[in-house]
Amino acid sequence: MSMYRLQQLLLNRDSASGDKPKDSRSLATLLFRHLLLLFIWLGLWRVAVLMEYAPHASIWFPPAGLSFAAFLVMGLRALPVLMVGSILSTFWVDNMYQMQQGWQQLLYSGLMFGFAHCMSYWLGAALLRRWIGQGVSEGLPRMITGFLVLGALTSLLAALTGTQILAASGMIGMQEAGSIWLPWWIGDLAGTLVLTPLFIGLLSWRYPDIQSWLGGLNFQASNSERSGFIGKLALCASLLSLIMLLASHFPYPEVSFAVFFLIIPQMWIVYTESAFRAAISLAVFSILTAVWVASLGLMDQALVYQFAICVIAASAYFGLAVPVLMARNQMLQRLAFRDSLTGIMSRQHFFDQAGEEIRRSHRYRHPVSLLLFDIDHFKQINDQFGHACGDEVLQKAASCIEQTLRESDLFGRFGGDEFMLLLPNIDFARAVETAERLRRLLGDIRIDKLELRLSGSFGAIQLQQDETLTQALERVDSKLLQAKRAGRNRVN
């Protein structure tokens, strides 16, 4: 819950223009938030040290995820805090390993390490924001691809520069630097990939603009049923624990590769839970993996577990795109199948469905009728009362008529104020009755701004055997024209 407090107390963006605190109280609050960020960063760093399987090489490095998220959300405002954290951690390392270096040398080393760490993650965050911003239309897939690629490159840059700086400052030898850069990189990469989205999610409720560059991914906390999620989380944790215990009891390196099978329950969570809960699940999986490796002494297979964390996290993020893309496809289908103003069938979708229905009716020799109607004097309504009033007329007319139709009836917008209605299993006499009923229904519709009563002119026909929809539309359009010439507000 400490990170949840972070979203409430930390890193307040006063405004997009960077307004400064206006009084001592707001200055104290800002200072407190930055101190809290510092303490959390150092706490995560200490956790990483507990999971070291070689000097300066952790199974995963949680501060990398926090640094990346902080730069993504705060920009350069996070720099002073993270620099101080880097310096303090350098002094802490000297104390832990009893290196007995002078404070001037430690300060210099801390500054250089802070520069390497902060420069790497700030650069990655800036590039990621730019990458996503240039491809807004591509949305989530671009965001995930950019995050994975830049996260990997950023953590690699941090590992390479970090080891070189430690070697140059005398804290490690050049040979050791050459041997630890890879585990350093994978540890940073695991922390970056797993925790950055979670930290962004914990901050996103406080910074609404974050959602505009997350490619449609919603990291808001879910209010849906928690028991199911907890059960899935417990299952994943149990399976992971079983695999790790087996790996500790059977001295076969192949056993450790079984951890990759946990991608299946993780993807189950991704597809059935919110993005925020998926991020929590990945964090729990990664923390538990690191704890088991450290506590069971599985250091010989540490790289396997590090890669497993990274691979499962990357797969999960691409999995997150599936529900979002499905929702977007459904929206696009609705836009293609439904008229955007009235919500009834679009012209093309009506033609497609009506063509199938007509062929079916002809095959079984069932009657099928077609109505075509429009709103009388609609141009006058637009000119006198405005297009907003005209839109309301179309919406209410379509809604009222749709509610009275059968499920098998096809109702679509032909264009402008014209509507079309296909009536399966309805002969001409019943089609005329239906048209009269709808004509009276239009007269009962009330629009606040409209002083006139609505009315409509209708054309009605029964399709002949083997008559196509195009031919039927020509006939019914002629009938509609006759109704309008005869004085409107009638069925012909």
Coordinates of N, CA, C and O in Angstrom, one line a residue, residues 271-434:
Y271 N -6.4 -11.7 -19.7 CA -7.6 -11.7 -20.6 C -8.9 -11.5 -19.8 O -9.9 -11.2 -20.4
T272 N -8.9 -11.8 -18.5 CA -10.1 -11.8 -17.7 C -10.2 -10.7 -16.7 O -11.2 -10.5 -16.0
E273 N -9.1 -10.0 -16.4 CA -9.0 -8.9 -15.4 C -8.6 -7.6 -16.1 O -8.2 -7.6 -17.2
S274 N -8.7 -6.5 -15.3 CA -8.3 -5.2 -15.8 C -6.8 -5.1 -16.0 O -6.0 -5.9 -15.4
A275 N -6.3 -4.1 -16.7 CA -4.9 -3.9 -16.9 C -4.2 -3.6 -15.6 O -3.1 -4.1 -15.4
F276 N -4.8 -2.9 -14.7 CA -4.2 -2.7 -13.4 C -4.0 -4.0 -12.6 O -2.9 -4.2 -12.0
R277 N -5.0 -4.8 -12.6 CA -4.8 -6.1 -11.9 C -3.8 -7.0 -12.6 O -3.1 -7.8 -11.9
A278 N -3.7 -6.9 -13.9 CA -2.7 -7.7 -14.6 C -1.3 -7.2 -14.2 O -0.4 -8.0 -14.0
A279 N -1.1 -5.9 -14.0 CA 0.1 -5.4 -13.6 C 0.5 -5.8 -12.2 O 1.6 -6.1 -11.9
I280 N -0.5 -5.8 -11.3 CA -0.3 -6.3 -10.0 C 0.1 -7.8 -10.0 O 1.0 -8.2 -9.3
S281 N -0.5 -8.6 -10.8 CA -0.2 -10.0 -10.9 C 1.2 -10.2 -11.4 O 2.0 -11.1 -10.8
L282 N 1.7 -9.4 -12.3 CA 3.1 -9.5 -12.8 C 4.0 -9.1 -11.7 O 5.1 -9.8 -11.5
A283 N 3.7 -8.1 -10.9 CA 4.5 -7.7 -9.8 C 4.6 -8.8 -8.8 O 5.7 -9.1 -8.3
V284 N 3.5 -9.4 -8.4 CA 3.5 -10.4 -7.4 C 4.3 -11.6 -7.9 O 5.1 -12.2 -7.2
F285 N 4.1 -12.0 -9.2 CA 4.9 -13.1 -9.8 C 6.4 -12.8 -9.7 O 7.2 -13.7 -9.3
S286 N 6.8 -11.6 -10.1 CA 8.2 -11.3 -10.1 C 8.8 -11.2 -8.7 O 9.9 -11.7 -8.5
I287 N 8.1 -10.6 -7.8 CA 8.6 -10.5 -6.4 C 8.8 -11.9 -5.8 O 9.8 -12.3 -5.2
L288 N 7.8 -12.8 -6.0 CA 7.8 -14.1 -5.4 C 8.9 -14.9 -6.1 O 9.6 -15.7 -5.4
T289 N 9.1 -14.7 -7.4 CA 10.2 -15.4 -8.1 C 11.6 -15.0 -7.4 O 12.4 -15.9 -7.1
A290 N 11.8 -13.7 -7.3 CA 13.0 -13.2 -6.7 C 13.2 -13.7 -5.3 O 14.3 -14.1 -4.9
V291 N 12.2 -13.7 -4.5 CA 12.3 -14.2 -3.1 C 12.6 -15.6 -3.0 O 13.5 -16.1 -2.3
W292 N 12.0 -16.5 -3.9 CA 12.3 -17.9 -3.9 C 13.7 -18.2 -4.3 O 14.4 -19.0 -3.8
V293 N 14.2 -17.5 -5.4 CA 15.5 -17.7 -5.8 C 16.5 -17.3 -4.7 O 17.5 -18.1 -4.5
A294 N 16.3 -16.2 -4.0 CA 17.2 -15.8 -3.0 C 17.1 -16.8 -1.8 O 18.2 -17.2 -1.2
S295 N 15.9 -17.2 -1.4 CA 15.8 -18.0 -0.2 C 16.1 -19.4 -0.4 O 16.6 -20.1 0.6
L296 N 15.9 -20.0 -1.6 CA 16.2 -21.4 -1.9 C 17.6 -21.6 -2.5 O 18.0 -22.7 -2.7
G297 N 18.3 -20.5 -2.7 CA 19.7 -20.6 -3.2 C 19.8 -21.0 -4.6 O 20.7 -21.8 -5.0
L298 N 18.9 -20.6 -5.4 CA 18.8 -21.0 -6.8 C 19.6 -20.0 -7.7 O 19.2 -19.7 -8.8
M299 N 20.8 -19.6 -7.2 CA 21.5 -18.5 -7.9 C 22.1 -19.0 -9.2 O 22.3 -18.2 -10.2
D300 N 22.3 -20.3 -9.4 CA 22.9 -20.8 -10.6 C 22.0 -20.7 -11.8 O 22.4 -20.6 -12.9
Q301 N 20.7 -20.7 -11.5 CA 19.7 -20.5 -12.5 C 19.0 -19.1 -12.5 O 17.9 -18.9 -13.1
A302 N 19.7 -18.1 -11.9 CA 19.1 -16.8 -11.8 C 18.8 -16.2 -13.1 O 17.8 -15.5 -13.3
L303 N 19.7 -16.3 -14.1 CA 19.4 -15.7 -15.4 C 18.2 -16.3 -16.1 O 17.4 -15.6 -16.8
V304 N 18.0 -17.6 -15.8 CA 16.8 -18.2 -16.4 C 15.5 -17.6 -15.8 O 14.6 -17.2 -16.6
Y305 N 15.5 -17.4 -14.5 CA 14.3 -16.8 -13.9 C 14.2 -15.3 -14.3 O 13.1 -14.8 -14.4
Q306 N 15.3 -14.6 -14.5 CA 15.2 -13.2 -14.9 C 14.6 -13.1 -16.3 O 13.7 -12.3 -16.6
F307 N 15.1 -14.0 -17.2 CA 14.5 -14.0 -18.6 C 13.0 -14.4 -18.5 O 12.2 -13.9 -19.3
A308 N 12.7 -15.3 -17.6 CA 11.3 -15.7 -17.5 C 10.4 -14.5 -17.1 O 9.3 -14.3 -17.6
I309 N 10.9 -13.8 -16.2 CA 10.2 -12.6 -15.7 C 9.9 -11.6 -16.9 O 8.8 -11.1 -17.1
C310 N 11.0 -11.4 -17.7 CA 10.9 -10.4 -18.8 C 10.0 -11.0 -19.9 O 9.2 -10.2 -20.4
V311 N 10.2 -12.2 -20.2 CA 9.4 -12.8 -21.3 C 7.9 -12.8 -21.0 O 7.0 -12.5 -21.8
I312 N 7.6 -13.3 -19.7 CA 6.2 -13.3 -19.3 C 5.6 -11.9 -19.3 O 4.4 -11.7 -19.6
A313 N 6.3 -10.9 -18.8 CA 5.8 -9.6 -18.7 C 5.6 -9.0 -20.1 O 4.5 -8.4 -20.4
A314 N 6.5 -9.3 -21.1 CA 6.3 -8.8 -22.4 C 5.1 -9.4 -23.1 O 4.3 -8.8 -23.7
S315 N 4.9 -10.7 -22.9 CA 3.8 -11.4 -23.4 C 2.5 -10.9 -22.8 O 1.5 -10.7 -23.5
A316 N 2.5 -10.6 -21.5 CA 1.3 -10.1 -20.9 C 0.9 -8.7 -21.4 O -0.3 -8.5 -21.7
Y317 N 1.9 -7.9 -21.7 CA 1.5 -6.5 -22.2 C 0.9 -6.6 -23.6 O 0.0 -5.9 -23.9
F318 N 1.5 -7.5 -24.4 CA 0.9 -7.7 -25.7 C -0.5 -8.3 -25.6 O -1.4 -8.0 -26.4
G319 N -0.7 -9.2 -24.6 CA -2.0 -9.7 -24.3 C -3.0 -8.7 -23.9 O -4.2 -8.8 -24.2
L320 N -2.5 -7.6 -23.2 CA -3.4 -6.6 -22.8 C -4.0 -5.9 -24.0 O -5.1 -5.3 -23.9
A321 N -3.3 -5.9 -25.1 CA -3.8 -5.2 -26.3 C -5.0 -5.9 -26.9 O -5.8 -5.3 -27.6
V322 N -5.2 -7.2 -26.6 CA -6.2 -8.0 -27.3 C -7.6 -7.5 -26.9 O -8.5 -7.2 -27.7
P323 N -7.9 -7.4 -25.6 CA -9.3 -6.8 -25.2 C -9.5 -5.4 -25.7 O -10.6 -5.1 -26.2
V324 N -8.5 -4.6 -25.7 CA -8.7 -3.2 -26.2 C -8.9 -3.2 -27.7 O -9.8 -2.5 -28.2
L325 N -8.2 -4.0 -28.4 CA -8.4 -4.1 -29.9 C -9.7 -4.7 -30.2 O -10.4 -4.3 -31.2
M326 N -10.1 -5.7 -29.4 CA -11.5 -6.3 -29.6 C -12.6 -5.2 -29.4 O -13.5 -5.1 -30.2
A327 N -12.4 -4.4 -28.4 CA -13.4 -3.4 -28.1 C -13.4 -2.3 -29.2 O -14.4 -1.9 -29.7
R328 N -12.2 -2.0 -29.8 CA -12.1 -1.1 -30.9 C -12.7 -1.6 -32.1 O -13.4 -0.9 -32.9
N329 N -12.5 -2.9 -32.4 CA -13.1 -3.6 -33.5 C -14.6 -3.6 -33.4 O -15.3 -3.3 -34.4
Q330 N -15.1 -3.8 -32.2 CA -16.6 -3.8 -32.0 C -17.1 -2.4 -32.3 O -18.2 -2.2 -32.9
M331 N -16.4 -1.3 -31.8 CA -16.8 0.0 -32.1 C -16.8 0.3 -33.6 O -17.7 1.0 -34.1
L332 N -15.7 -0.1 -34.3 CA -15.7 0.1 -35.7 C -16.8 -0.6 -36.4 O -17.3 -0.1 -37.4
Q333 N -17.1 -1.8 -36.0 CA -18.2 -2.6 -36.6 C -19.5 -1.8 -36.4 O -20.4 -1.7 -37.3
R334 N -19.7 -1.3 -35.2 CA -20.9 -0.5 -34.9 C -21.0 0.7 -35.8 O -22.0 1.1 -36.3
L335 N -19.8 1.4 -36.0 CA -19.8 2.5 -36.9 C -20.1 2.2 -38.3 O -20.7 2.9 -39.0
A336 N -19.6 0.9 -38.7 CA -19.9 0.5 -40.1 C -21.3 0.0 -40.2 O -21.9 0.2 -41.3
F337 N -21.9 -0.6 -39.2 CA -23.2 -1.2 -39.3 C -24.3 -0.3 -38.9 O -25.5 -0.5 -39.3
R338 N -24.0 0.7 -38.1 CA -25.0 1.6 -37.6 C -24.8 3.0 -38.0 O -23.7 3.5 -38.1
D339 N -25.9 3.7 -38.2 CA -25.9 5.1 -38.6 C -25.4 5.9 -37.3 O -26.0 5.7 -36.3
S340 N -24.4 6.8 -37.5 CA -23.9 7.4 -36.4 C -24.8 8.4 -35.7 O -24.7 8.6 -34.5
L341 N -25.8 8.9 -36.4 CA -26.7 9.9 -35.8 C -27.9 9.2 -35.1 O -28.3 9.5 -34.0
T342 N -28.5 8.3 -35.8 CA -29.8 7.7 -35.3 C -29.6 6.4 -34.6 O -30.5 5.9 -33.9
G343 N -28.5 5.7 -34.9 CA -28.2 4.4 -34.2 C -28.9 3.2 -34.9 O -28.7 2.1 -34.5
I344 N -29.7 3.5 -36.0 CA -30.3 2.4 -36.7 C -29.3 1.9 -37.8 O -28.2 2.4 -37.9
M345 N -29.7 0.9 -38.6 CA -28.8 0.4 -39.6 C -28.3 1.5 -40.6 O -29.0 2.3 -41.0
S346 N -27.0 1.4 -40.9 CA -26.4 2.2 -42.0 C -27.0 1.8 -43.3 O -27.5 0.6 -43.5
R347 N -26.8 2.6 -44.3 CA -27.4 2.3 -45.6 C -26.7 1.0 -46.2 O -27.5 0.1 -46.6
Q348 N -25.4 0.9 -46.1 CA -24.7 -0.3 -46.7 C -25.1 -1.5 -45.9 O -25.3 -2.6 -46.5
H349 N -25.1 -1.5 -44.6 CA -25.5 -2.6 -43.8 C -26.9 -3.1 -44.1 O -27.2 -4.3 -44.2
F350 N -27.8 -2.1 -44.3 CA -29.2 -2.4 -44.6 C -29.3 -3.1 -45.9 O -30.0 -4.2 -46.1
F351 N -28.5 -2.6 -46.9 CA -28.5 -3.3 -48.2 C -28.0 -4.7 -48.1 O -28.6 -5.6 -48.8
D352 N -27.0 -4.9 -47.3 CA -26.4 -6.3 -47.2 C -27.4 -7.2 -46.6 O -27.7 -8.3 -47.1
Q353 N -28.0 -6.8 -45.5 CA -28.9 -7.6 -44.7 C -30.2 -7.8 -45.5 O -30.8 -8.9 -45.6
A354 N -30.7 -6.8 -46.1 CA -32.0 -6.8 -46.9 C -31.8 -7.8 -48.1 O -32.7 -8.5 -48.5
G355 N -30.6 -7.7 -48.8 CA -30.4 -8.6 -49.9 C -30.5 -10.0 -49.5 O -31.1 -10.9 -50.2
E356 N -29.9 -10.4 -48.4 CA -30.0 -11.8 -47.9 C -31.4 -12.2 -47.6 O -31.9 -13.3 -47.9
E357 N -32.1 -11.3 -46.9 CA -33.5 -11.5 -46.5 C -34.4 -11.7 -47.8 O -35.3 -12.6 -47.8
I358 N -34.2 -10.9 -48.7 CA -35.0 -11.0 -50.0 C -34.8 -12.3 -50.7 O -35.7 -13.0 -51.2
R359 N -33.5 -12.7 -50.8 CA -33.2 -14.0 -51.4 C -33.8 -15.1 -50.7 O -34.3 -16.1 -51.3
R360 N -33.8 -15.0 -49.3 CA -34.4 -16.1 -48.5 C -35.9 -16.1 -48.7 O -36.5 -17.2 -48.9
S361 N -36.6 -15.0 -48.8 CA -38.0 -14.9 -49.0 C -38.4 -15.5 -50.4 O -39.4 -16.2 -50.5
H362 N -37.6 -15.1 -51.4 CA -37.9 -15.6 -52.7 C -37.7 -17.1 -52.8 O -38.5 -17.8 -53.4
R363 N -36.7 -17.6 -52.1 CA -36.5 -19.1 -52.1 C -37.7 -19.9 -51.5 O -38.1 -20.9 -52.0
Y364 N -38.2 -19.4 -50.4 CA -39.3 -20.1 -49.7 C -40.7 -19.5 -50.1 O -41.7 -19.9 -49.5
R365 N -40.7 -18.6 -51.1 CA -41.9 -18.0 -51.6 C -42.7 -17.3 -50.5 O -43.9 -17.5 -50.4
H366 N -42.0 -16.6 -49.6 CA -42.7 -15.9 -48.5 C -42.8 -14.4 -49.0 O -41.9 -13.9 -49.7
P367 N -43.9 -13.8 -48.6 CA -44.0 -12.3 -49.0 C -43.0 -11.5 -48.3 O -42.6 -11.8 -47.1
V368 N -42.6 -10.4 -48.9 CA -41.7 -9.4 -48.3 C -42.0 -8.1 -48.8 O -42.2 -7.9 -50.1
S369 N -42.1 -7.1 -48.0 CA -42.5 -5.7 -48.4 C -41.5 -4.7 -48.0 O -40.6 -5.0 -47.1
L370 N -41.5 -3.6 -48.7 CA -40.5 -2.5 -48.5 C -41.2 -1.2 -48.4 O -42.1 -0.9 -49.2
L371 N -40.8 -0.4 -47.3 CA -41.3 0.9 -47.1 C -40.2 1.9 -47.3 O -39.1 1.6 -46.8
L372 N -40.5 3.0 -47.9 CA -39.5 4.1 -48.0 C -40.3 5.4 -47.6 O -41.3 5.7 -48.1
F373 N -39.7 6.1 -46.6 CA -40.4 7.3 -46.1 C -39.5 8.4 -45.7 O -38.3 8.1 -45.5
D374 N -39.9 9.6 -45.7 CA -39.1 10.7 -45.2 C -40.0 11.7 -44.4 O -41.2 11.5 -44.3
I375 N -39.3 12.6 -43.7 CA -39.9 13.6 -42.8 C -40.4 14.8 -43.7 O -39.6 15.4 -44.4
D376 N -41.6 15.1 -43.7 CA -42.1 16.2 -44.5 C -41.5 17.6 -44.1 O -41.4 17.8 -42.9
H377 N -41.2 18.4 -45.1 CA -40.7 19.7 -44.9 C -39.4 19.7 -44.0 O -39.2 20.6 -43.2
F378 N -38.6 18.7 -44.1 CA -37.4 18.6 -43.2 C -36.4 19.8 -43.5 O -35.8 20.3 -42.5
K379 N -36.3 20.2 -44.7 CA -35.4 21.3 -45.0 C -35.8 22.6 -44.3 O -35.0 23.4 -43.8
Q380 N -37.1 22.7 -44.3 CA -37.7 23.9 -43.6 C -37.4 23.9 -42.1 O -37.1 24.9 -41.5
I381 N -37.5 22.7 -41.5 CA -37.2 22.5 -40.1 C -35.7 22.9 -39.8 O -35.4 23.7 -38.9
N382 N -34.8 22.5 -40.7 CA -33.4 22.8 -40.5 C -33.2 24.3 -40.7 O -32.4 24.9 -39.9
D383 N -33.8 24.9 -41.7 CA -33.6 26.3 -41.9 C -34.2 27.2 -40.9 O -33.6 28.2 -40.5
Q384 N -35.3 26.8 -40.3 CA -36.0 27.7 -39.4 C -35.6 27.5 -38.0 O -35.5 28.4 -37.2
F385 N -35.3 26.2 -37.6 CA -35.0 25.9 -36.2 C -33.6 25.4 -36.0 O -33.2 25.2 -34.8
G386 N -32.8 25.3 -37.0 CA -31.4 24.9 -36.9 C -31.2 23.4 -37.1 O -32.1 22.6 -36.9
H387 N -29.9 23.1 -37.4 CA -29.6 21.7 -37.7 C -29.6 20.8 -36.4 O -29.9 19.6 -36.5
A388 N -29.4 21.4 -35.3 CA -29.5 20.6 -34.0 C -30.9 20.1 -33.8 O -31.1 19.0 -33.4
C389 N -31.9 21.0 -34.1 CA -33.3 20.6 -34.0 C -33.6 19.5 -35.0 O -34.3 18.5 -34.7
G390 N -33.0 19.7 -36.2 CA -33.2 18.7 -37.3 C -32.7 17.3 -36.9 O -33.3 16.3 -37.1
D391 N -31.5 17.3 -36.3 CA -30.9 16.1 -35.8 C -31.8 15.4 -34.7 O -31.9 14.2 -34.7
E392 N -32.3 16.2 -33.8 CA -33.2 15.7 -32.8 C -34.4 15.1 -33.4 O -34.9 14.0 -32.9
V393 N -35.0 15.7 -34.4 CA -36.1 15.1 -35.1 C -35.8 13.7 -35.7 O -36.6 12.8 -35.5
L394 N -34.7 13.6 -36.3 CA -34.3 12.3 -36.9 C -34.1 11.3 -35.8 O -34.5 10.1 -36.0
Q395 N -33.4 11.7 -34.8 CA -33.1 10.7 -33.7 C -34.4 10.2 -33.0 O -34.6 9.0 -32.8
K396 N -35.3 11.2 -32.7 CA -36.5 10.8 -32.0 C -37.4 9.9 -33.0 O -38.1 9.0 -32.5
A397 N -37.5 10.3 -34.2 CA -38.3 9.6 -35.2 C -37.8 8.1 -35.3 O -38.6 7.2 -35.3
A398 N -36.5 8.0 -35.5 CA -35.9 6.7 -35.6 C -36.1 5.8 -34.4 O -36.4 4.7 -34.4
S399 N -35.9 6.5 -33.2 CA -36.0 5.7 -31.9 C -37.5 5.3 -31.7 O -37.7 4.1 -31.3
C400 N -38.4 6.2 -31.9 CA -39.8 5.8 -31.7 C -40.3 4.7 -32.6 O -41.0 3.8 -32.2
I401 N -39.9 4.8 -33.9 CA -40.3 3.8 -34.9 C -39.6 2.4 -34.6 O -40.3 1.4 -34.6
E402 N -38.3 2.5 -34.2 CA -37.6 1.2 -34.0 C -38.2 0.4 -32.8 O -38.2 -0.8 -32.9
Q403 N -38.7 1.1 -31.8 CA -39.3 0.5 -30.7 C -40.6 -0.3 -31.0 O -41.0 -1.2 -30.3
T404 N -41.3 0.1 -32.1 CA -42.5 -0.6 -32.5 C -42.4 -1.7 -33.5 O -43.4 -2.4 -33.8
L405 N -41.1 -2.0 -33.9 CA -40.9 -3.0 -35.0 C -40.7 -4.3 -34.4 O -40.3 -4.5 -33.3
R406 N -40.9 -5.3 -35.3 CA -40.5 -6.7 -34.9 C -39.0 -6.9 -35.0 O -38.3 -6.2 -35.6
E407 N -38.6 -8.0 -34.3 CA -37.2 -8.3 -34.3 C -36.7 -8.6 -35.7 O -35.5 -8.4 -36.1
S408 N -37.5 -9.2 -36.5 CA -37.2 -9.6 -37.9 C -37.2 -8.5 -38.9 O -36.6 -8.6 -40.0
D409 N -37.8 -7.3 -38.5 CA -37.8 -6.2 -39.5 C -36.4 -5.5 -39.6 O -35.7 -5.5 -38.6
L410 N -36.1 -5.0 -40.7 CA -34.9 -4.3 -41.0 C -35.1 -2.9 -41.2 O -35.9 -2.5 -42.1
F411 N -34.5 -2.0 -40.4 CA -34.8 -0.6 -40.4 C -33.5 0.1 -40.5 O -32.5 0.0 -39.8
G412 N -33.4 1.0 -41.6 CA -32.2 1.7 -41.9 C -32.4 3.1 -42.4 O -33.5 3.4 -42.8
R413 N -31.3 3.9 -42.3 CA -31.4 5.2 -42.8 C -30.9 5.2 -44.3 O -29.7 4.9 -44.5
F414 N -31.7 5.7 -45.2 CA -31.4 5.7 -46.6 C -30.4 6.9 -46.9 O -29.6 6.8 -47.8
G415 N -30.6 8.0 -46.2 CA -29.8 9.2 -46.4 C -30.6 10.4 -46.1 O -31.8 10.5 -46.4
G416 N -30.0 11.5 -45.5 CA -30.8 12.7 -45.1 C -31.9 12.3 -44.2 O -31.7 11.8 -43.1
D417 N -33.1 12.7 -44.6 CA -34.3 12.4 -43.8 C -35.1 11.2 -44.3 O -36.2 11.0 -43.9
E418 N -34.5 10.4 -45.1 CA -35.2 9.3 -45.7 C -34.8 8.0 -44.9 O -33.6 7.8 -44.7
F419 N -35.8 7.2 -44.7 CA -35.6 5.9 -44.0 C -36.2 4.8 -44.8 O -37.2 5.0 -45.6
M420 N -35.7 3.6 -44.6 CA -36.2 2.4 -45.3 C -36.5 1.3 -44.4 O -35.8 1.2 -43.3
L421 N -37.5 0.5 -44.7 CA -37.9 -0.5 -43.7 C -38.3 -1.8 -44.5 O -39.2 -1.7 -45.4
L422 N -37.6 -2.9 -44.3 CA -38.0 -4.2 -45.0 C -38.8 -5.0 -44.0 O -38.4 -5.2 -42.8
L423 N -39.9 -5.5 -44.5 CA -40.8 -6.3 -43.6 C -41.0 -7.7 -44.2 O -41.8 -8.0 -45.1
P424 N -40.2 -8.6 -43.6 CA -40.3 -10.0 -44.0 C -41.7 -10.6 -43.6 O -42.3 -10.3 -42.6
N425 N -42.2 -11.5 -44.5 CA -43.5 -12.2 -44.2 C -44.7 -11.2 -44.1 O -45.6 -11.5 -43.3
I426 N -44.6 -10.1 -44.8 CA -45.6 -9.1 -44.7 C -46.0 -8.8 -46.2 O -45.2 -8.5 -47.0
D427 N -47.4 -9.0 -46.5 CA -47.8 -8.7 -47.8 C -48.1 -7.2 -48.0 O -48.0 -6.4 -47.0
F428 N -48.6 -6.8 -49.1 CA -48.8 -5.4 -49.4 C -49.8 -4.7 -48.5 O -49.6 -3.6 -48.0
A429 N -51.0 -5.4 -48.3 CA -52.0 -4.9 -47.4 C -51.5 -4.6 -46.0 O -51.8 -3.5 -45.5
R430 N -50.8 -5.5 -45.5 CA -50.3 -5.3 -44.1 C -49.1 -4.3 -44.1 O -48.9 -3.6 -43.1
A431 N -48.4 -4.2 -45.2 CA -47.4 -3.2 -45.3 C -48.0 -1.8 -45.3 O -47.4 -0.9 -44.6
V432 N -49.1 -1.6 -46.0 CA -49.8 -0.3 -45.9 C -50.3 0.0 -44.5 O -50.2 1.1 -44.1
E433 N -50.8 -1.0 -43.8 CA -51.3 -0.8 -42.5 C -50.1 -0.4 -41.6 O -50.3 0.5 -40.7
T434 N -49.0 -1.1 -41.8 CA -47.8 -0.7 -41.0 C -47.4 0.7 -41.3 O -47.0 1.5 -40.4

